[in-house]
mmCIF file of C-alpha atoms in Angstrom:
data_model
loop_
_atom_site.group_PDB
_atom_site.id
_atom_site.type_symbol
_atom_site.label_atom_id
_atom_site.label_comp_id
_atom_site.label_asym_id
_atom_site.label_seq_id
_atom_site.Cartn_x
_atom_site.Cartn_y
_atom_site.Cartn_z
ATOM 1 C CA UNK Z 1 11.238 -28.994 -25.449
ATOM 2 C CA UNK Z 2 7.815 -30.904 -27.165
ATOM 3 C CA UNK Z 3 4.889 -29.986 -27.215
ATOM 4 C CA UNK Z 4 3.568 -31.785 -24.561
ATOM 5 C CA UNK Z 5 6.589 -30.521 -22.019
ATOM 6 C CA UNK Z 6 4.736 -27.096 -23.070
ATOM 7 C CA UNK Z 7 1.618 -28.195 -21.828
ATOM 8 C CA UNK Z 8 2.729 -29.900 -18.901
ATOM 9 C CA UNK Z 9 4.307 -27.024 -17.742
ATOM 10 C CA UNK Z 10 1.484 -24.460 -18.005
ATOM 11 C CA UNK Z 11 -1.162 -27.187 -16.644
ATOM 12 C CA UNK Z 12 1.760 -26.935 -13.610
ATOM 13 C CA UNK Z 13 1.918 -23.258 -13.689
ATOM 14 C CA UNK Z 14 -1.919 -22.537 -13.618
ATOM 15 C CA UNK Z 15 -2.147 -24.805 -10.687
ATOM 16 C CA UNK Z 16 0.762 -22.833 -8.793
ATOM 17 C CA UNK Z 17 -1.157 -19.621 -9.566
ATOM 18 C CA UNK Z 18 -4.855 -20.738 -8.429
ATOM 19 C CA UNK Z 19 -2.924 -22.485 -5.292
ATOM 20 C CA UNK Z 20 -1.005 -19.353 -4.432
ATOM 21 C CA UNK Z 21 -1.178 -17.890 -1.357
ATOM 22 C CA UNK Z 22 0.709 -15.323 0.916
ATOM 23 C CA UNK Z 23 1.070 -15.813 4.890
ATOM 24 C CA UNK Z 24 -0.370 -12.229 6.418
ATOM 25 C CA UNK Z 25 0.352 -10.788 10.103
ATOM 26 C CA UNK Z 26 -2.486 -8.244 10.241
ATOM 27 C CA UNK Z 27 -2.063 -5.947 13.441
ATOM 28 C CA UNK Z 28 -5.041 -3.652 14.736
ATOM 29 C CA UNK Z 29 -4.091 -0.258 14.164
ATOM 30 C CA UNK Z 30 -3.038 1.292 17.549
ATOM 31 C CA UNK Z 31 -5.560 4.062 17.609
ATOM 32 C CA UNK Z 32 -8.282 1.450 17.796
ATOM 33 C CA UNK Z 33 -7.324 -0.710 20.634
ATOM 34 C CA UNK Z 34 -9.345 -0.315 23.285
ATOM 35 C CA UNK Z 35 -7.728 -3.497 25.429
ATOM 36 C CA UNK Z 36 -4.953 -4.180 27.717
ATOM 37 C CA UNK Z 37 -2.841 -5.934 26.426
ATOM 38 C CA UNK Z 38 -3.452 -5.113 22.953
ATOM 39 C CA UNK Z 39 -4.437 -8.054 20.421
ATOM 40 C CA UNK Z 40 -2.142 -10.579 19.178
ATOM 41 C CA UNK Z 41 -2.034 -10.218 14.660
ATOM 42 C CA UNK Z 42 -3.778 -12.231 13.216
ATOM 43 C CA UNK Z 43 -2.388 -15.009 10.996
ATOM 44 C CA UNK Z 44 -3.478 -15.653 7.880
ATOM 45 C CA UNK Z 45 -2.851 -17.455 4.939
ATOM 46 C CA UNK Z 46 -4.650 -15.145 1.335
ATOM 47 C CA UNK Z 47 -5.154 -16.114 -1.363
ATOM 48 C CA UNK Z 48 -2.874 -14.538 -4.396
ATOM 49 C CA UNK Z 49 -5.898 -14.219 -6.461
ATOM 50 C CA UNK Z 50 -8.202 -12.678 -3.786
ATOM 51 C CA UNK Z 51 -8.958 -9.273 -2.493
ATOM 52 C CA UNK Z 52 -8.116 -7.680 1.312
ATOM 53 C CA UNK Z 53 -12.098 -7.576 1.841
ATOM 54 C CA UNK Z 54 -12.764 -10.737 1.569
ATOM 55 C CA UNK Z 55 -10.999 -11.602 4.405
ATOM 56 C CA UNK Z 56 -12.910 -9.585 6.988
ATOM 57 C CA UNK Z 57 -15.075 -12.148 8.231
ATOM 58 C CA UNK Z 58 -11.832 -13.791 9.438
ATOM 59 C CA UNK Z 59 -10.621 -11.020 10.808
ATOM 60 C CA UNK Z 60 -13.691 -9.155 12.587
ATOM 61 C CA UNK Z 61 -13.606 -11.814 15.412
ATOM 62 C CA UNK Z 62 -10.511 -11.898 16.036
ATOM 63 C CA UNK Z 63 -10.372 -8.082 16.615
ATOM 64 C CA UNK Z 64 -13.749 -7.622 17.525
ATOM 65 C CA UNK Z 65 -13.589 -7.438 21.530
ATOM 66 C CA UNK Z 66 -10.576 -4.603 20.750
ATOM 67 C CA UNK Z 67 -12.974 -2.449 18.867
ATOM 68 C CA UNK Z 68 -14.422 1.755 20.208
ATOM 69 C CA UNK Z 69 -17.685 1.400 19.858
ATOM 70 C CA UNK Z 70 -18.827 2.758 15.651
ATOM 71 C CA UNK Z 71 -19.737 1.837 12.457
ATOM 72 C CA UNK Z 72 -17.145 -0.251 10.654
ATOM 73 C CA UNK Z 73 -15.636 0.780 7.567
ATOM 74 C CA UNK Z 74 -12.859 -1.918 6.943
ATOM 75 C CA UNK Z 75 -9.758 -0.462 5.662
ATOM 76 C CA UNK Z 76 -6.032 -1.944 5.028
ATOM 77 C CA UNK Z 77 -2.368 -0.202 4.871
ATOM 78 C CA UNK Z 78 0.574 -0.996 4.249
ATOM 79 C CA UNK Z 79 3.379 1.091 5.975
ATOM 80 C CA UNK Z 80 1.130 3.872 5.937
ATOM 81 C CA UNK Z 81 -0.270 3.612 2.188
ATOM 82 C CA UNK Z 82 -3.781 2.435 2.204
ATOM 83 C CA UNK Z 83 -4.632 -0.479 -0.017
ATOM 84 C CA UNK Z 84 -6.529 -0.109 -2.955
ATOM 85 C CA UNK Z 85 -9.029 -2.988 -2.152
ATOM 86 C CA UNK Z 86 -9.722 -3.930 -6.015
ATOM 87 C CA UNK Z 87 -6.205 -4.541 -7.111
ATOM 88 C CA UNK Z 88 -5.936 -8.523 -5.943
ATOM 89 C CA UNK Z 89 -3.466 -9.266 -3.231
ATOM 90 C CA UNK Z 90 -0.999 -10.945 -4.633
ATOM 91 C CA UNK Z 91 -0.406 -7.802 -7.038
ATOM 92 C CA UNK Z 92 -0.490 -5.366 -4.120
ATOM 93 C CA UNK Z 93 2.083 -8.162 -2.518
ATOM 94 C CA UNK Z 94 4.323 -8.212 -5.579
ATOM 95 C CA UNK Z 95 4.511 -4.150 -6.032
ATOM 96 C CA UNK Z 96 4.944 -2.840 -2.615
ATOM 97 C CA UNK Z 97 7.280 -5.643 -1.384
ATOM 98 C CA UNK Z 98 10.353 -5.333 -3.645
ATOM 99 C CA UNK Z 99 12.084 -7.397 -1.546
ATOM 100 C CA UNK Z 100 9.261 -10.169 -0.396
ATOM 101 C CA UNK Z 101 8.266 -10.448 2.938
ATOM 102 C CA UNK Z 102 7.019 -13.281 4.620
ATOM 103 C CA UNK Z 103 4.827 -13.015 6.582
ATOM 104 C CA UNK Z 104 3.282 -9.861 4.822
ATOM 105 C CA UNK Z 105 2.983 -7.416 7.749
ATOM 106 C CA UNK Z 106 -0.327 -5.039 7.052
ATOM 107 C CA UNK Z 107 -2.312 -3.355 9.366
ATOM 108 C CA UNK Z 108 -6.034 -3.547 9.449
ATOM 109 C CA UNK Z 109 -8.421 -0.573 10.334
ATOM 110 C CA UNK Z 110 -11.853 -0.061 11.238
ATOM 111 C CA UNK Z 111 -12.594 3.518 11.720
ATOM 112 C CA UNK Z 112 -12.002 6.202 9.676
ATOM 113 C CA UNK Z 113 -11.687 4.895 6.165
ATOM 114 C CA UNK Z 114 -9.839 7.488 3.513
ATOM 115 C CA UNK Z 115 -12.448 8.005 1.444
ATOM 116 C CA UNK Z 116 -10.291 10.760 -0.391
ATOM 117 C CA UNK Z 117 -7.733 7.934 -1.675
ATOM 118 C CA UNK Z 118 -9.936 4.782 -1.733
ATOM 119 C CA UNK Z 119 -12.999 4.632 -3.704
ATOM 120 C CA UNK Z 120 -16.097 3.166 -1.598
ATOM 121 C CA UNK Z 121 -16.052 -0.283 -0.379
ATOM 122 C CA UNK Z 122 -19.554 -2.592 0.993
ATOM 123 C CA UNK Z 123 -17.824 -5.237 1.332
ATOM 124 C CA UNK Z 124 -18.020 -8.630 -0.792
ATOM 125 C CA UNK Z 125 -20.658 -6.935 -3.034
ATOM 126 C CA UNK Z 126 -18.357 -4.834 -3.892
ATOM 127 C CA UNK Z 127 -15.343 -6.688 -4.994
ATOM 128 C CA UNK Z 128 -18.065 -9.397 -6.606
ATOM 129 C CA UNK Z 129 -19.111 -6.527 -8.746
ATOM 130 C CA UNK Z 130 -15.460 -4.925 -9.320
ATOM 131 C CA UNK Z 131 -14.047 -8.179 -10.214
ATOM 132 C CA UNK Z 132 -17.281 -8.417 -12.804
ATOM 133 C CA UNK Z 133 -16.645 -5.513 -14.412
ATOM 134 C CA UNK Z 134 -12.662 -6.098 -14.663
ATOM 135 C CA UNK Z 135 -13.872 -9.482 -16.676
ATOM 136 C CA UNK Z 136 -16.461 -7.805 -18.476
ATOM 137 C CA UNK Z 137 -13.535 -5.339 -20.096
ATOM 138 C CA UNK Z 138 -11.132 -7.913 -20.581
ATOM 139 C CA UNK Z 139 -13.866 -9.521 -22.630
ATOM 140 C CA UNK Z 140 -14.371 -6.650 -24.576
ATOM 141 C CA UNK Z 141 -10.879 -6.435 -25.483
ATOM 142 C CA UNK Z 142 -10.648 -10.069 -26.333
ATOM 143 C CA UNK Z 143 -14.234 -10.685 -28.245
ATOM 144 C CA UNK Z 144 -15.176 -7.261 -29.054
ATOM 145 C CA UNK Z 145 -17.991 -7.813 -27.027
ATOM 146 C CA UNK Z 146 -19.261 -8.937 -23.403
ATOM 147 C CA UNK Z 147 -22.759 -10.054 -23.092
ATOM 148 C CA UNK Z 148 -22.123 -13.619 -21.988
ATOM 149 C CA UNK Z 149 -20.307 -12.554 -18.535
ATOM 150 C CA UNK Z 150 -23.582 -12.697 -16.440
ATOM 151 C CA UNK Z 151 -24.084 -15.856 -17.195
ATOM 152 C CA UNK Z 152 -21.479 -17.567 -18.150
ATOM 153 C CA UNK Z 153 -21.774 -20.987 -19.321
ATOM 154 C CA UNK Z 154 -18.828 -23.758 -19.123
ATOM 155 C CA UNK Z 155 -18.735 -23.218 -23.090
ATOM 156 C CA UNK Z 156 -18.846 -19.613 -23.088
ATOM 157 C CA UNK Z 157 -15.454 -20.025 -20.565
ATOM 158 C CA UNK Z 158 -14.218 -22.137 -22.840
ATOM 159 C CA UNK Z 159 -14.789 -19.727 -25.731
ATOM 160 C CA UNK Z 160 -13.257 -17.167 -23.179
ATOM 161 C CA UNK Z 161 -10.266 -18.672 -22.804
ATOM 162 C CA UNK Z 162 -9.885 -19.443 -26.290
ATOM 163 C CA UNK Z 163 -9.727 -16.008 -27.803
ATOM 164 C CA UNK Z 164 -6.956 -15.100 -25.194
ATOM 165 C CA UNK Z 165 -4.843 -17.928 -26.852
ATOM 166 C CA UNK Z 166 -5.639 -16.370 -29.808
ATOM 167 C CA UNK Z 167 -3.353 -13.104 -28.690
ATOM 168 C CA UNK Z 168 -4.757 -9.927 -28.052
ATOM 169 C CA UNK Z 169 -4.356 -9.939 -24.025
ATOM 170 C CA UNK Z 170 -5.587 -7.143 -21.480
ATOM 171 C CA UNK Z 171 -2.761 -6.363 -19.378
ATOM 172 C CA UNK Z 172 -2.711 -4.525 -16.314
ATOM 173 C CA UNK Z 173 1.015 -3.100 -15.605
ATOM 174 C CA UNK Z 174 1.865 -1.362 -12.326
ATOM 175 C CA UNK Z 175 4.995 0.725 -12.605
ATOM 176 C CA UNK Z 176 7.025 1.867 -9.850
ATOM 177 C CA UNK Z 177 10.087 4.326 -10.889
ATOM 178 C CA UNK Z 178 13.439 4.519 -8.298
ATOM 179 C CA UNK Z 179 15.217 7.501 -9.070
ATOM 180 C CA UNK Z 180 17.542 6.871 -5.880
ATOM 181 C CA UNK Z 181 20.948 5.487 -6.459
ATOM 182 C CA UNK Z 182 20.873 1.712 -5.415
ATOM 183 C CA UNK Z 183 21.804 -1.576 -5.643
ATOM 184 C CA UNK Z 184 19.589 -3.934 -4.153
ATOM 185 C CA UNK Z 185 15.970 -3.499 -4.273
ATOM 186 C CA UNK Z 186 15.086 -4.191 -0.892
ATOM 187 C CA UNK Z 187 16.721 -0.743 -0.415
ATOM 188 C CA UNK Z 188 14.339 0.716 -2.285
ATOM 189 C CA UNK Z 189 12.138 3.838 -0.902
ATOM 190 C CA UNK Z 190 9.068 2.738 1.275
ATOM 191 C CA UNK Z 191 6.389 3.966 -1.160
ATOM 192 C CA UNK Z 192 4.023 6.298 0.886
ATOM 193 C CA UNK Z 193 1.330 7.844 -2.260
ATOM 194 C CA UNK Z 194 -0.173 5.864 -4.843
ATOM 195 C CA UNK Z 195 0.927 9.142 -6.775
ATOM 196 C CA UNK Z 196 4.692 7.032 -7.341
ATOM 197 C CA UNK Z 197 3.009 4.217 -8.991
ATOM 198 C CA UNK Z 198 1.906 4.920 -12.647
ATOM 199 C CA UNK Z 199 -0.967 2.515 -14.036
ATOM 200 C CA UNK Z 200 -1.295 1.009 -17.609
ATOM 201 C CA UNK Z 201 -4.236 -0.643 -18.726
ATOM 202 C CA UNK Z 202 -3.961 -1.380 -22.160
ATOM 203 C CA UNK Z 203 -4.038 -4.582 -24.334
ATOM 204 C CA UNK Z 204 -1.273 -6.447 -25.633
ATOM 205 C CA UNK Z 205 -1.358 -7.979 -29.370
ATOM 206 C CA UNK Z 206 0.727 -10.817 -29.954
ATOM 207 C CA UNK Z 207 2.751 -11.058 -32.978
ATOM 208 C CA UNK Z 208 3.663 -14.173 -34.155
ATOM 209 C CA UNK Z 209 5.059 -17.248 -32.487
ATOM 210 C CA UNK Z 210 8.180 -15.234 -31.108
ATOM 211 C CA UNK Z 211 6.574 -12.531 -29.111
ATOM 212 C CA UNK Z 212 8.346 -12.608 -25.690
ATOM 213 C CA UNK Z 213 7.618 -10.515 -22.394
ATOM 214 C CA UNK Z 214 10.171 -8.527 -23.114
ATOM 215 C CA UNK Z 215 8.101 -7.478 -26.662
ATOM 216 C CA UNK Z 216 5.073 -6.966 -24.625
ATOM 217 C CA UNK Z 217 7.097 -4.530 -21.935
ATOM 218 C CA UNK Z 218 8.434 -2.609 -24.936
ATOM 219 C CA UNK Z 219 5.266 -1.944 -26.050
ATOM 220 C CA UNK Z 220 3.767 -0.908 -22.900
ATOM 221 C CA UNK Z 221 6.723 0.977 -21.579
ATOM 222 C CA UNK Z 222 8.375 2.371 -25.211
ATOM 223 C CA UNK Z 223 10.006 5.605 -23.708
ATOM 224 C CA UNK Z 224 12.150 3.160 -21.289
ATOM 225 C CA UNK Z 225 13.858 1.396 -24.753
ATOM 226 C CA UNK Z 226 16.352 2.661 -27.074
ATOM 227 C CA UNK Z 227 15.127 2.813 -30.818
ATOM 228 C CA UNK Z 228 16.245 -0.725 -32.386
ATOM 229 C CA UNK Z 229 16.996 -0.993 -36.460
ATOM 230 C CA UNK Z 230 14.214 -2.944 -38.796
ATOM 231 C CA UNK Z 231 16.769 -5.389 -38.697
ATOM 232 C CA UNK Z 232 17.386 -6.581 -35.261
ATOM 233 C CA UNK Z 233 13.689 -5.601 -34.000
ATOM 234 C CA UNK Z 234 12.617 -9.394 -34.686
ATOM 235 C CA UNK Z 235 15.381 -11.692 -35.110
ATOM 236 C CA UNK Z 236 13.402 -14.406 -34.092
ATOM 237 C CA UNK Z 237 11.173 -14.614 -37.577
ATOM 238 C CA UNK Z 238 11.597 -17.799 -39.276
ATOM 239 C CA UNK Z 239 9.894 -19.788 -42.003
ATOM 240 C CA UNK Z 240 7.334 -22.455 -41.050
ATOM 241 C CA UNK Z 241 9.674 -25.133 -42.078
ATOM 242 C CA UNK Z 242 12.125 -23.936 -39.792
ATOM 243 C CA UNK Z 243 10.084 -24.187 -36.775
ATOM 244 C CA UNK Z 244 11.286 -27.449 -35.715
ATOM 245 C CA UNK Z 245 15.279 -26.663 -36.197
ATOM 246 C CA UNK Z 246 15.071 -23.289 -33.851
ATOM 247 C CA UNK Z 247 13.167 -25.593 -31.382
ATOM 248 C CA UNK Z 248 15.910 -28.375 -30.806
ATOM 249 C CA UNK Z 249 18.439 -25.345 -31.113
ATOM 250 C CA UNK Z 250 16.328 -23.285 -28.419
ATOM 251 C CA UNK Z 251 16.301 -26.357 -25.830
ATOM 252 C CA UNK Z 252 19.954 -27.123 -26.253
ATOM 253 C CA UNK Z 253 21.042 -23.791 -25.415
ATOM 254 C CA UNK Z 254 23.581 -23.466 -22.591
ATOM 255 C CA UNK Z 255 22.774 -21.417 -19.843
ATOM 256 C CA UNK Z 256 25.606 -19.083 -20.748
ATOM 257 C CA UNK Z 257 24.101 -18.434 -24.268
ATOM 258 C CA UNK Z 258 21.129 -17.914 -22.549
ATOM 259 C CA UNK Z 259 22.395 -14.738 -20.265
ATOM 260 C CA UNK Z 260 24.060 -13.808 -23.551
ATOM 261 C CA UNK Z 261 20.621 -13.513 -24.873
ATOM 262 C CA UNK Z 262 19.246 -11.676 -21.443
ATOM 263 C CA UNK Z 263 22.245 -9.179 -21.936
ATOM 264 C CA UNK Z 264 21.536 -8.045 -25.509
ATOM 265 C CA UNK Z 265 17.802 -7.426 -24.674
ATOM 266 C CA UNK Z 266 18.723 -5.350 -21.333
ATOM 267 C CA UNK Z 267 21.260 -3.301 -23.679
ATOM 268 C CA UNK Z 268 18.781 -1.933 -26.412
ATOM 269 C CA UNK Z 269 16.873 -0.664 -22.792
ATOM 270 C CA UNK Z 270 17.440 3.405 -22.755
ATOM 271 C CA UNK Z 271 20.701 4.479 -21.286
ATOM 272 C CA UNK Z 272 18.577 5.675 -18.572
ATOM 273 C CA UNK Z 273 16.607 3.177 -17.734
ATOM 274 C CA UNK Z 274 17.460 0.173 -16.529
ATOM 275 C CA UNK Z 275 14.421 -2.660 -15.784
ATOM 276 C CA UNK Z 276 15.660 -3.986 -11.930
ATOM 277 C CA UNK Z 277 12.535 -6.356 -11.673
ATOM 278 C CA UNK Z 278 9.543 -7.883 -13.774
ATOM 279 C CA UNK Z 279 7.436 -9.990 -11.505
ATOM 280 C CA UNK Z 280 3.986 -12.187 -12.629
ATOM 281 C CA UNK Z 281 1.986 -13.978 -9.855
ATOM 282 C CA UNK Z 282 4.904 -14.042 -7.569
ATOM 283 C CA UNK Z 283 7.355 -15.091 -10.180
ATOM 284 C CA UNK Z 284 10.402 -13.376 -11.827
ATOM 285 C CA UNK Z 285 10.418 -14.724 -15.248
ATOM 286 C CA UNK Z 286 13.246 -14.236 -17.998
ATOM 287 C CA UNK Z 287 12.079 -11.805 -20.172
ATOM 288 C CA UNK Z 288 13.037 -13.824 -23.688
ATOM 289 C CA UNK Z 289 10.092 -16.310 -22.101
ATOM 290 C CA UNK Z 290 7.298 -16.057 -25.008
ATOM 291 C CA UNK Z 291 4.423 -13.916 -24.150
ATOM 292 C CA UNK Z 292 1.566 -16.429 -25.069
ATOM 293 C CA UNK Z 293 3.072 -18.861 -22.372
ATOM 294 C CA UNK Z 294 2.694 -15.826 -19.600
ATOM 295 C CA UNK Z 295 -0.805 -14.931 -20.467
ATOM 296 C CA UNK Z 296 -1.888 -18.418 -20.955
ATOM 297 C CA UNK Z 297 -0.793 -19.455 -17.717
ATOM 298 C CA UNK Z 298 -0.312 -16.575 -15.333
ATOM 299 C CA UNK Z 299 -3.650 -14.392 -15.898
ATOM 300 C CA UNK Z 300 -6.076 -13.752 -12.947
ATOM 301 C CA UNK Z 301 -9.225 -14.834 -12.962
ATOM 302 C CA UNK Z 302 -10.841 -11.587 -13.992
ATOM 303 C CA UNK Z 303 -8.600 -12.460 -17.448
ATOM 304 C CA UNK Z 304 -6.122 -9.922 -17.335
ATOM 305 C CA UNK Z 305 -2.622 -10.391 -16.836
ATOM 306 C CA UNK Z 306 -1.146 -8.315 -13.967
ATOM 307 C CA UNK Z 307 2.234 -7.512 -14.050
ATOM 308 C CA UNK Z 308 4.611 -5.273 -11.879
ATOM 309 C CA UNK Z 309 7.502 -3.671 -12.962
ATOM 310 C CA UNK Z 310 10.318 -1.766 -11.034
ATOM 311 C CA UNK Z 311 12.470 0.377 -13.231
ATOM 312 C CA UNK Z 312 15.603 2.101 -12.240
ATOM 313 C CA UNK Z 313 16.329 5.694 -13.999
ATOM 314 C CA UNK Z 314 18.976 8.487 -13.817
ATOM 315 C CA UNK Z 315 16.625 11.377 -14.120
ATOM 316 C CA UNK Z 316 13.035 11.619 -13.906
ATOM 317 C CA UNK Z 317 10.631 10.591 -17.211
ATOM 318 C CA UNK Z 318 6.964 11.433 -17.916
ATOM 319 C CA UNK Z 319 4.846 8.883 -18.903
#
């Protein structure tokens, strides 16, 4: 693979994730109709990239002539588990639906927010100034520094964007642990406490040209891996004039040396841990794809890279 079938295929890939979207059935919660018949859902199609709030104005009308008389204090859950409103949808989307479900059936409330397990919302303000403060730390991370985010000029995004190529990424990881003995994961557990997901925000350093999304999980998640000799911990480190040979030799690999590859990395994993799912933006990519590819093309617009990971053990671990 050139070069330019590299670049062609993140230019694809960036479009995919700023074009994402998820199809949403949001019901009025029962307790607030007011109507006979109750309302219809509504339909929507979200954005991956946005946030719940930001579709209120959509969603007022349609619900509006259901409504007790109150105050409004938009709210969003998902079998129960009320949606943290700053994590973007297509991440909330991606962790709570192991197996995805289209449409995405939520329920939308307008009394009675939880403000004992969601922090304060006003509304757009508030995700405009959330989603300013994510960027302003992933610019710390990635400049040492954030004082152009305010006022960001076209060159300052280009400068941006060209420190995350550069490799020091801020990653967002979501982990959800099954401890239940199963084999598909659209058996798993309906998650009902944001207590059962664990949350890593931490920044990723890339190291050299080799540095796959498996590397990056290791690092993020090291109690889940088995400890790997100095040998085999980076047998993909090659001298510059042998760049070129691993490349033909990487894109004439057969599929079946491929899985051969997949099955060594799962078998350094722990022997009680087992990784069931890694998913980016929707996707489910191979973990031997490099890293620098993932965060080049797959971050949010806030710059960090959100990923979700579902990981199977025997007996519980602390993180």
């Amino acid at each position: 693979m050139t070069m330019d079938d590299y670049k062609a295929a993140g230019n694809e890939a960036q479009q995919y994730v700023w074009a994402g979207a998820i199809p949403l059935q949001i019901h009025l919660h029962d307790s607030e109709v007011t109507t006979l018949p109750p309302p219809s859902p509504a339909l929507i199609l979200a954005s991956r990239l946005g946030y719940l709030p930001l579709l209120v104005p959509q969603i007022k009308p349609f619900f509006s002539s259901s409504l007790p008389p109150g105050v409004d204090t938009v709210w969003f859950d998902y079998k129960g588990l009320p949606l943290k409103w700053y994590i973007p949808t297509g991440v909330l989307f991606d962790l709570l639906c192991a197996e995805p479900e289209r449409p995405w059936n939520i329920t939308v409330h307008f009394r009675g927010y939880p403000g004992n397990l969601l922090t304060p919302c006003e509304g757009e303000e508030s995700v405009k100034w959330s989603f300013i403060n994510s960027l302003k730390e992933a610019a710390y991370i990635i400049n040492g520094n954030c004082k152009n985010i305010m006022n960001m000029s076209q060159s300052d995004q280009a400068e941006l964007w060209l420190s995350v190529l550069n490799g020091r990424i801020p990653v967002r990881l979501y982990l959800r642990i099954i401890v239940e003995d199963i084999d598909d994961l659209e058996d798993s557990p309906i998650v009902d406490s944001w207590d059962k997901i664990s949350y890593i925000n931490h920044p990723v350093e890339i190291y050299g040209n080799c540095f796959t999304l498996y590397d990056a999980v290791k690092a993020l998640l090291p109690e889940f891996f088995a400890e790997e000799s100095s040998i085999d911990a980076n047998p993909c480190v090659e001298e510059v004039g042998e760049e070129r040979e691993s490349e033909e030799a990487s894109s004439s690999r057969s599929p079946e040396d491929a899985t051969e590859v997949s099955n060594e990395r799962a078998g350094s994993l722990s022997d009680n841990a087992e990784i069931k799912l890694v998913r980016i933006q929707g996707i489910e990519p191979k973990l031997e794809i490099p890293f620098a590819w993932i965060a080049n093309n797959l971050i949010n617009p806030e710059h960090y890279l959100h990923i979700c990971v579902y990981v199977k053990i025997r007996e519980p671990i602390n993180i």
